[in-house]
Amino acid sequence: MKTRRVTVPAMEAVMGRTMPVLDHGFVRVVDYMGDDGAVAQAARVSYGRGTKTVSDDRGLIRYLMRHAHTTPFEMCELKLHVKLPIFVARQWIRHRTASVNEISGRYSILDREFYLPQHDVIGTQDEKNRQGRGAALSASKASKYLGILSRDALKAYDHYERFLGIKGDKTTEKAVARELARIVLPLNYYTQWYWKTDLHNLLHFLALRLDSRAQFEIREYAKVIAGAVKRWVPLCWEAFVDYRLQALKLSRAEAAVVKSVLEGRDPRKAALGLSNRERAELKESMGIDVPSDG
Ligand SMILES: Cc1cc2nc3c(=O)[nH]c(=O)nc-3n(C[C@H](O)[C@H](O)[C@H](O)COP(=O)(O)OP(=O)(O)OC[C@H]3O[C@@H](n4cnc5c(N)ncnc54)[C@H](O)[C@@H]3O)c2cc1C
């Protein structure tokens, strides 16, 4: 049947296709609603006639993004099927503005599939960022880590099967309930869910999870989703990159420091209220080095 709904050829091309992430995970676009035009169309309802200056879709979308006029972006929806390690799911689920339906370990028997990081992303504890990963571990230490991780995951799955009473292809009647058996599985086991959200909240998710401070593993998922969003709503994506993802937000004091530098004044006075961490961040983002007086 021919549809009267909006379709985006670039998105149709990836619909239903499994896009691999990490060692066993994936993202699959199940469905989408709307396109760039739907965002502009919704915005025009609120602006009404006579606003010719914002009549072009690109200009209008950029205006909306720049001024955080967010509701038109909520007119577009994306539904994904995602397979992801449980520890990634725990971070992801914190994004409350989405609808989620997860595989149930109470009904189903979970697969023997667990995440093992690649050698090159196995790092030491970062010394500055308490949440982050530092330099790569030596090859021999990384191998030892992977060996233990893998043995523990397999052993846990053996116990899981034992609790379930699975012997070969058979399940004994005296099995422990699936909901109790599954609790032996570690965080690197894979789970799956359907995840649906609107474009506004999706971009918020991407802004947080594409950031270098987000954990590598969830960033890998965010990158794949970002690729799909770029295909789906290229004008919204462009505006998002320009006004949010790669934009800089300055605090009052930071803005004062930048202004001092631009005006050729000593920025130390303006920087008085900045903590050492803020000074370091300003150096990283703007290349402005304000020495502390102390
Ligand atoms: C790098 C990084 C590190 C993190 N570290 C930690 C950590 O150590 N510990 C930890 O617990 N969490 C941590 N988080 C999770 C973080 O605190 C947020 O819970 C998560 O990023 C979801 O953000 P959100 O609430 O803006 O998103 P959503 O839940 O999708 O909400 C979107 C927006 O809706 C609004 N909203 C939603 N629900 C409410 C509500 N109940 N009340 C008011 N407004 C609401 C808010 O404006 C919110 O920004 C971390 C996140 C990141 C990106």
Tab-separated table of C-alpha atoms and ligand atoms in Angstrom:
chain	number	residue	atom	x	y	z
A	1	MET	CA	0.000	0.000	0.000
A	2	LYS	CA	1.261	3.467	-0.831
A	3	THR	CA	1.628	5.616	2.258
A	4	ARG	CA	0.687	9.242	2.664
A	5	ARG	CA	3.091	9.561	5.565
A	6	VAL	CA	6.421	11.306	5.325
A	7	THR	CA	9.278	8.947	4.483
A	8	VAL	CA	12.989	9.676	4.301
A	9	PRO	CA	14.762	7.577	1.606
A	10	ALA	CA	18.099	7.596	3.475
A	11	MET	CA	16.336	6.269	6.573
A	12	GLU	CA	14.309	3.687	4.651
A	13	ALA	CA	17.641	2.335	3.418
A	14	VAL	CA	18.789	1.456	6.959
A	15	MET	CA	15.423	0.459	8.464
A	16	GLY	CA	15.545	-3.025	9.922
A	17	ARG	CA	19.275	-3.299	9.275
A	18	THR	CA	21.423	-4.389	12.195
A	19	MET	CA	24.182	-1.866	12.868
A	20	PRO	CA	26.860	-3.612	14.962
A	21	VAL	CA	28.201	-2.023	18.153
A	22	LEU	CA	30.920	-3.450	20.466
A	23	ASP	CA	31.464	-7.226	20.175
A	24	HIS	CA	27.898	-8.570	20.209
A	25	GLY	CA	25.685	-5.491	20.400
A	26	PHE	CA	23.677	-3.692	17.782
A	27	VAL	CA	21.325	-0.836	17.041
A	28	ARG	CA	18.468	-1.405	14.605
A	29	VAL	CA	16.051	1.277	13.442
A	30	VAL	CA	12.604	-0.237	13.883
A	31	ASP	CA	10.552	2.804	12.924
A	32	TYR	CA	10.559	6.573	12.690
A	33	MET	CA	8.036	9.335	12.356
A	34	GLY	CA	8.539	12.747	10.742
A	35	ASP	CA	11.461	14.467	9.061
A	36	ASP	CA	13.092	17.918	8.951
A	37	GLY	CA	9.948	19.235	7.294
A	38	ALA	CA	7.777	18.026	10.184
A	39	VAL	CA	9.822	20.121	12.633
A	40	ALA	CA	9.502	23.233	10.468
A	41	GLN	CA	5.811	22.568	9.827
A	42	ALA	CA	5.054	22.307	13.557
A	43	ALA	CA	6.992	25.517	14.237
A	44	ARG	CA	5.041	27.385	11.576
A	45	VAL	CA	1.795	26.554	13.397
A	46	SER	CA	3.070	28.539	16.361
A	47	TYR	CA	4.468	31.390	14.271
A	48	GLY	CA	1.444	31.667	11.994
A	49	ARG	CA	1.349	33.674	8.810
A	50	GLY	CA	3.357	36.748	8.114
A	51	THR	CA	6.691	35.509	9.417
A	52	LYS	CA	8.351	35.349	6.023
A	53	THR	CA	11.815	35.849	7.513
A	54	VAL	CA	11.779	32.346	8.943
A	55	SER	CA	10.084	30.701	5.995
A	56	ASP	CA	13.006	28.567	4.837
A	57	ASP	CA	13.178	25.188	6.650
A	58	ARG	CA	16.911	25.300	7.294
A	59	GLY	CA	16.856	28.829	8.640
A	60	LEU	CA	13.827	28.081	10.771
A	61	ILE	CA	15.329	24.881	12.225
A	62	ARG	CA	18.567	26.697	13.025
A	63	TYR	CA	16.607	29.487	14.691
A	64	LEU	CA	14.664	26.951	16.793
A	65	MET	CA	17.828	25.153	17.859
A	66	ARG	CA	19.663	28.393	18.635
A	67	HIS	CA	16.896	29.699	20.846
A	68	ALA	CA	16.009	26.351	22.498
A	69	HIS	CA	12.499	26.437	21.060
A	70	THR	CA	12.357	22.703	21.572
A	71	THR	CA	8.771	21.481	21.156
A	72	PRO	CA	8.831	21.301	17.315
A	73	PHE	CA	11.637	18.724	17.654
A	74	GLU	CA	9.305	16.583	19.717
A	75	MET	CA	7.155	16.037	16.613
A	76	CYS	CA	9.642	13.459	15.297
A	77	GLU	CA	9.998	10.021	16.879
A	78	LEU	CA	12.552	7.230	16.595
A	79	LYS	CA	12.113	3.608	17.671
A	80	LEU	CA	15.214	1.461	18.043
A	81	HIS	CA	15.957	-2.159	18.885
A	82	VAL	CA	19.188	-2.200	20.873
A	83	LYS	CA	21.348	-5.027	22.164
A	84	LEU	CA	23.711	-3.754	24.842
A	85	PRO	CA	25.692	-4.914	27.907
A	86	ILE	CA	23.782	-4.564	31.197
A	87	PHE	CA	26.241	-1.946	32.527
A	88	VAL	CA	25.598	0.223	29.448
A	89	ALA	CA	21.851	-0.287	29.896
A	90	ARG	CA	22.144	0.995	33.472
A	91	GLN	CA	23.604	4.274	32.205
A	92	TRP	CA	21.188	4.492	29.287
A	93	ILE	CA	18.073	3.914	31.378
A	94	ARG	CA	18.823	7.100	33.320
A	95	HIS	CA	17.406	8.967	30.327
A	96	ARG	CA	13.868	8.977	31.615
A	97	THR	CA	12.170	10.660	28.705
A	98	ALA	CA	11.928	7.528	26.551
A	99	SER	CA	9.666	4.475	26.332
A	100	VAL	CA	11.453	1.210	26.981
A	101	ASN	CA	10.553	-2.445	26.687
A	102	GLU	CA	13.323	-4.812	27.779
A	103	ILE	CA	13.744	-8.557	27.337
A	104	SER	CA	12.634	-10.277	30.546
A	105	GLY	CA	15.002	-12.655	32.302
A	106	ARG	CA	11.904	-13.871	34.171
A	107	TYR	CA	10.324	-15.221	30.957
A	108	SER	CA	13.259	-15.927	28.720
A	109	ILE	CA	16.573	-17.681	29.040
A	110	LEU	CA	19.343	-15.177	28.433
A	111	ASP	CA	22.002	-15.932	25.809
A	112	ARG	CA	25.566	-16.835	26.680
A	113	GLU	CA	26.807	-13.538	25.330
A	114	PHE	CA	28.961	-11.126	27.230
A	115	TYR	CA	31.059	-8.092	26.406
A	116	LEU	CA	34.845	-8.229	26.352
A	117	PRO	CA	36.564	-4.907	25.589
A	118	GLN	CA	39.119	-4.722	22.800
A	119	HIS	CA	42.741	-4.558	23.975
A	120	ASP	CA	43.217	-0.945	22.881
A	121	VAL	CA	40.397	0.403	25.035
A	122	ILE	CA	41.510	-1.299	28.237
A	123	GLY	CA	42.976	1.535	30.235
A	124	THR	CA	44.214	2.325	33.719
A	125	GLN	CA	42.237	4.539	36.091
A	126	ASP	CA	42.504	8.164	34.927
A	127	GLU	CA	44.356	10.210	37.521
A	128	LYS	CA	42.430	13.437	36.965
A	129	ASN	CA	38.964	12.249	35.977
A	130	ARG	CA	37.666	9.926	38.668
A	131	GLN	CA	35.124	8.493	36.232
A	132	GLY	CA	37.492	8.072	33.324
A	133	ARG	CA	39.982	5.753	31.699
A	134	GLY	CA	43.645	6.727	31.401
A	135	ALA	CA	46.552	5.273	29.433
A	136	ALA	CA	46.277	1.845	27.816
A	137	LEU	CA	47.211	-1.115	29.991
A	138	SER	CA	50.240	-3.134	28.878
A	139	ALA	CA	49.382	-5.998	26.502
A	140	SER	CA	50.147	-8.661	29.121
A	141	LYS	CA	48.063	-6.964	31.835
A	142	ALA	CA	45.190	-6.454	29.401
A	143	SER	CA	45.328	-10.142	28.443
A	144	LYS	CA	45.225	-11.178	32.094
A	145	TYR	CA	42.248	-8.879	32.704
A	146	LEU	CA	40.402	-10.315	29.704
A	147	GLY	CA	41.195	-13.870	30.755
A	148	ILE	CA	39.705	-13.383	34.227
A	149	LEU	CA	36.701	-11.490	32.830
A	150	SER	CA	35.998	-14.207	30.324
A	151	ARG	CA	36.460	-17.117	32.772
A	152	ASP	CA	34.194	-15.465	35.347
A	153	ALA	CA	31.499	-14.753	32.753
A	154	LEU	CA	31.550	-18.351	31.512
A	155	LYS	CA	31.532	-19.742	35.032
A	156	ALA	CA	28.586	-17.530	35.936
A	157	TYR	CA	26.720	-18.779	32.883
A	158	ASP	CA	27.451	-22.394	33.851
A	159	HIS	CA	25.931	-21.659	37.262
A	160	TYR	CA	22.991	-19.932	35.572
A	161	GLU	CA	22.336	-23.068	33.540
A	162	ARG	CA	22.762	-25.224	36.608
A	163	PHE	CA	20.166	-23.130	38.480
A	164	LEU	CA	17.845	-23.442	35.483
A	165	GLY	CA	18.402	-27.186	35.591
A	166	ILE	CA	19.628	-27.227	32.008
A	167	LYS	CA	21.571	-30.344	31.159
A	168	GLY	CA	22.363	-30.560	27.473
A	169	ASP	CA	19.087	-29.596	25.789
A	170	LYS	CA	16.908	-30.636	28.737
A	171	THR	CA	15.548	-28.665	31.690
A	172	THR	CA	14.861	-30.570	34.902
A	173	GLU	CA	11.678	-29.980	36.873
A	174	LYS	CA	13.579	-28.981	40.004
A	175	ALA	CA	15.029	-25.871	38.400
A	176	VAL	CA	15.249	-22.579	40.309
A	177	ALA	CA	12.896	-19.896	38.966
A	178	ARG	CA	14.366	-18.009	35.994
A	179	GLU	CA	14.001	-14.735	37.908
A	180	LEU	CA	16.341	-16.080	40.609
A	181	ALA	CA	18.698	-17.964	38.324
A	182	ARG	CA	19.558	-14.856	36.281
A	183	ILE	CA	20.887	-12.873	39.226
A	184	VAL	CA	24.187	-14.724	39.026
A	185	LEU	CA	25.029	-13.109	35.672
A	186	PRO	CA	27.541	-10.237	35.713
A	187	LEU	CA	27.085	-6.743	34.259
A	188	ASN	CA	28.871	-7.500	30.996
A	189	TYR	CA	26.073	-9.853	29.841
A	190	TYR	CA	23.964	-8.526	27.006
A	191	THR	CA	20.367	-7.455	27.303
A	192	GLN	CA	18.019	-6.119	24.616
A	193	TRP	CA	15.306	-3.535	24.452
A	194	TYR	CA	13.068	-1.485	22.280
A	195	TRP	CA	13.689	2.186	22.952
A	196	LYS	CA	11.499	4.954	21.585
A	197	THR	CA	11.923	8.649	22.091
A	198	ASP	CA	11.310	11.953	20.331
A	199	LEU	CA	13.970	13.942	18.520
A	200	HIS	CA	14.315	16.594	21.225
A	201	ASN	CA	15.075	14.039	23.930
A	202	LEU	CA	17.167	11.956	21.542
A	203	LEU	CA	19.412	14.947	20.847
A	204	HIS	CA	19.699	15.563	24.592
A	205	PHE	CA	20.741	11.908	25.013
A	206	LEU	CA	23.293	12.272	22.205
A	207	ALA	CA	24.700	15.522	23.603
A	208	LEU	CA	25.415	13.764	26.902
A	209	ARG	CA	26.520	10.418	25.555
A	210	LEU	CA	28.662	11.576	22.625
A	211	ASP	CA	30.629	13.712	25.042
A	212	SER	CA	34.189	12.587	25.746
A	213	ARG	CA	33.270	12.352	29.451
A	214	ALA	CA	30.709	9.607	28.777
A	215	GLN	CA	31.943	6.021	29.068
A	216	PHE	CA	33.519	4.645	25.872
A	217	GLU	CA	31.001	1.817	25.524
A	218	ILE	CA	27.846	3.983	25.614
A	219	ARG	CA	29.597	6.486	23.328
A	220	GLU	CA	29.943	3.743	20.734
A	221	TYR	CA	26.149	3.319	20.751
A	222	ALA	CA	25.626	7.081	20.633
A	223	LYS	CA	27.888	7.327	17.564
A	224	VAL	CA	25.859	4.745	15.664
A	225	ILE	CA	22.583	6.444	16.598
A	226	ALA	CA	24.053	9.810	15.605
A	227	GLY	CA	24.768	8.346	12.157
A	228	ALA	CA	21.106	7.352	11.820
A	229	VAL	CA	19.889	10.763	13.003
A	230	LYS	CA	22.106	12.478	10.433
A	231	ARG	CA	20.451	10.431	7.686
A	232	TRP	CA	16.979	10.980	9.064
A	233	VAL	CA	16.940	14.728	9.806
A	234	PRO	CA	20.083	16.249	8.251
A	235	LEU	CA	19.016	19.861	8.858
A	236	CYS	CA	18.224	19.251	12.526
A	237	TRP	CA	21.497	17.369	12.896
A	238	GLU	CA	23.468	20.215	11.343
A	239	ALA	CA	21.815	22.744	13.660
A	240	PHE	CA	22.394	20.468	16.659
A	241	VAL	CA	26.108	20.145	15.876
A	242	ASP	CA	26.481	23.896	15.357
A	243	TYR	CA	24.464	25.176	18.290
A	244	ARG	CA	24.792	22.424	20.853
A	245	LEU	CA	27.268	19.636	20.251
A	246	GLN	CA	30.215	21.805	19.223
A	247	ALA	CA	29.041	25.038	20.812
A	248	LEU	CA	30.649	26.427	23.957
A	249	LYS	CA	28.677	27.491	26.988
A	250	LEU	CA	30.380	30.109	29.166
A	251	SER	CA	29.560	30.973	32.752
A	252	ARG	CA	29.340	34.669	33.750
A	253	ALA	CA	32.911	34.629	35.056
A	254	GLU	CA	34.237	32.719	32.053
A	255	ALA	CA	32.567	35.213	29.686
A	256	ALA	CA	34.197	38.047	31.664
A	257	VAL	CA	37.616	36.399	31.281
A	258	VAL	CA	37.127	35.955	27.530
A	259	LYS	CA	35.985	39.599	27.240
A	260	SER	CA	39.079	40.793	29.131
A	261	VAL	CA	41.373	38.824	26.820
A	262	LEU	CA	39.600	40.153	23.722
A	263	GLU	CA	39.922	43.702	25.034
A	264	GLY	CA	43.607	43.212	25.823
A	265	ARG	CA	43.142	43.488	29.610
A	266	ASP	CA	44.669	41.267	32.292
A	267	PRO	CA	42.060	38.491	32.846
A	268	ARG	CA	43.155	37.669	36.415
A	269	LYS	CA	40.646	39.971	38.066
A	270	ALA	CA	37.736	38.565	36.048
A	271	ALA	CA	38.926	35.022	36.864
A	272	LEU	CA	38.883	35.549	40.636
A	273	GLY	CA	35.684	33.519	41.093
A	274	LEU	CA	36.878	30.571	39.016
A	275	SER	CA	37.914	27.330	40.682
A	276	ASN	CA	41.083	25.559	39.537
A	277	ARG	CA	38.949	23.027	37.720
A	278	GLU	CA	37.066	25.795	35.880
A	279	ARG	CA	40.388	27.407	34.935
A	280	ALA	CA	41.595	24.067	33.553
A	281	GLU	CA	38.369	23.643	31.590
A	282	LEU	CA	38.669	27.157	30.160
A	283	LYS	CA	42.186	26.363	29.045
A	284	GLU	CA	40.977	23.192	27.389
A	285	SER	CA	37.986	24.757	25.633
A	286	MET	CA	39.252	28.257	24.732
A	287	GLY	CA	43.011	27.920	25.088
A	288	ILE	CA	42.976	30.737	27.678
A	289	ASP	CA	45.455	30.146	30.464
A	290	VAL	CA	44.678	32.254	33.534
A	291	PRO	CA	47.336	31.768	36.186
A	292	SER	CA	45.978	31.648	39.726
A	293	ASP	CA	47.285	34.314	42.123
A	294	GLY	CA	47.913	31.828	44.914
B	1	LIG	C1	29.193	11.666	31.815
B	1	LIG	C2	28.069	11.305	32.740
B	1	LIG	C3	28.323	10.878	34.019
B	1	LIG	C4	27.269	10.548	34.889
B	1	LIG	N1	27.558	10.112	36.154
B	1	LIG	C5	26.548	9.755	36.980
B	1	LIG	C6	26.812	9.268	38.302
B	1	LIG	O1	27.951	9.179	38.721
B	1	LIG	N2	25.764	8.913	39.078
B	1	LIG	C7	24.475	9.014	38.645
B	1	LIG	O2	23.557	8.675	39.389
B	1	LIG	N3	24.186	9.464	37.400
B	1	LIG	C8	25.171	9.826	36.562
B	1	LIG	N4	24.883	10.271	35.303
B	1	LIG	C9	23.479	10.339	34.871
B	1	LIG	C10	22.970	11.775	34.851
B	1	LIG	O3	22.975	12.324	36.155
B	1	LIG	C11	21.545	11.821	34.269
B	1	LIG	O4	20.694	11.042	35.078
B	1	LIG	C12	21.477	11.282	32.866
B	1	LIG	O5	22.493	11.846	32.072
B	1	LIG	C13	20.123	11.604	32.258
B	1	LIG	O6	20.057	12.986	32.048
B	1	LIG	P1	18.692	13.760	32.128
B	1	LIG	O7	18.072	13.623	33.466
B	1	LIG	O8	18.972	15.155	31.655
B	1	LIG	O9	17.834	12.995	30.990
B	1	LIG	P2	16.318	12.570	30.971
B	1	LIG	O10	15.988	11.683	32.104
B	1	LIG	O11	16.050	12.048	29.575
B	1	LIG	O12	15.548	13.892	31.155
B	1	LIG	C14	15.577	14.909	30.149
B	1	LIG	C15	15.219	16.208	30.807
B	1	LIG	O13	13.864	16.113	31.287
B	1	LIG	C16	13.753	16.787	32.524
B	1	LIG	N5	13.334	15.819	33.555
B	1	LIG	C17	13.174	14.485	33.415
B	1	LIG	N6	12.731	13.933	34.544
B	1	LIG	C18	12.624	14.950	35.428
B	1	LIG	C19	12.249	15.043	36.792
B	1	LIG	N7	11.859	13.983	37.496
B	1	LIG	N8	12.263	16.238	37.373
B	1	LIG	C20	12.620	17.353	36.712
B	1	LIG	N9	13.009	17.342	35.430
B	1	LIG	C21	13.019	16.150	34.792
B	1	LIG	C22	15.122	17.408	32.825
B	1	LIG	O14	15.141	18.698	32.289
B	1	LIG	C23	16.066	16.544	32.038
B	1	LIG	O15	17.273	17.176	31.674
B	1	LIG	C24	25.916	10.630	34.439
B	1	LIG	C25	25.660	11.070	33.127
B	1	LIG	C26	26.707	11.400	32.274
B	1	LIG	C27	26.391	11.856	30.866
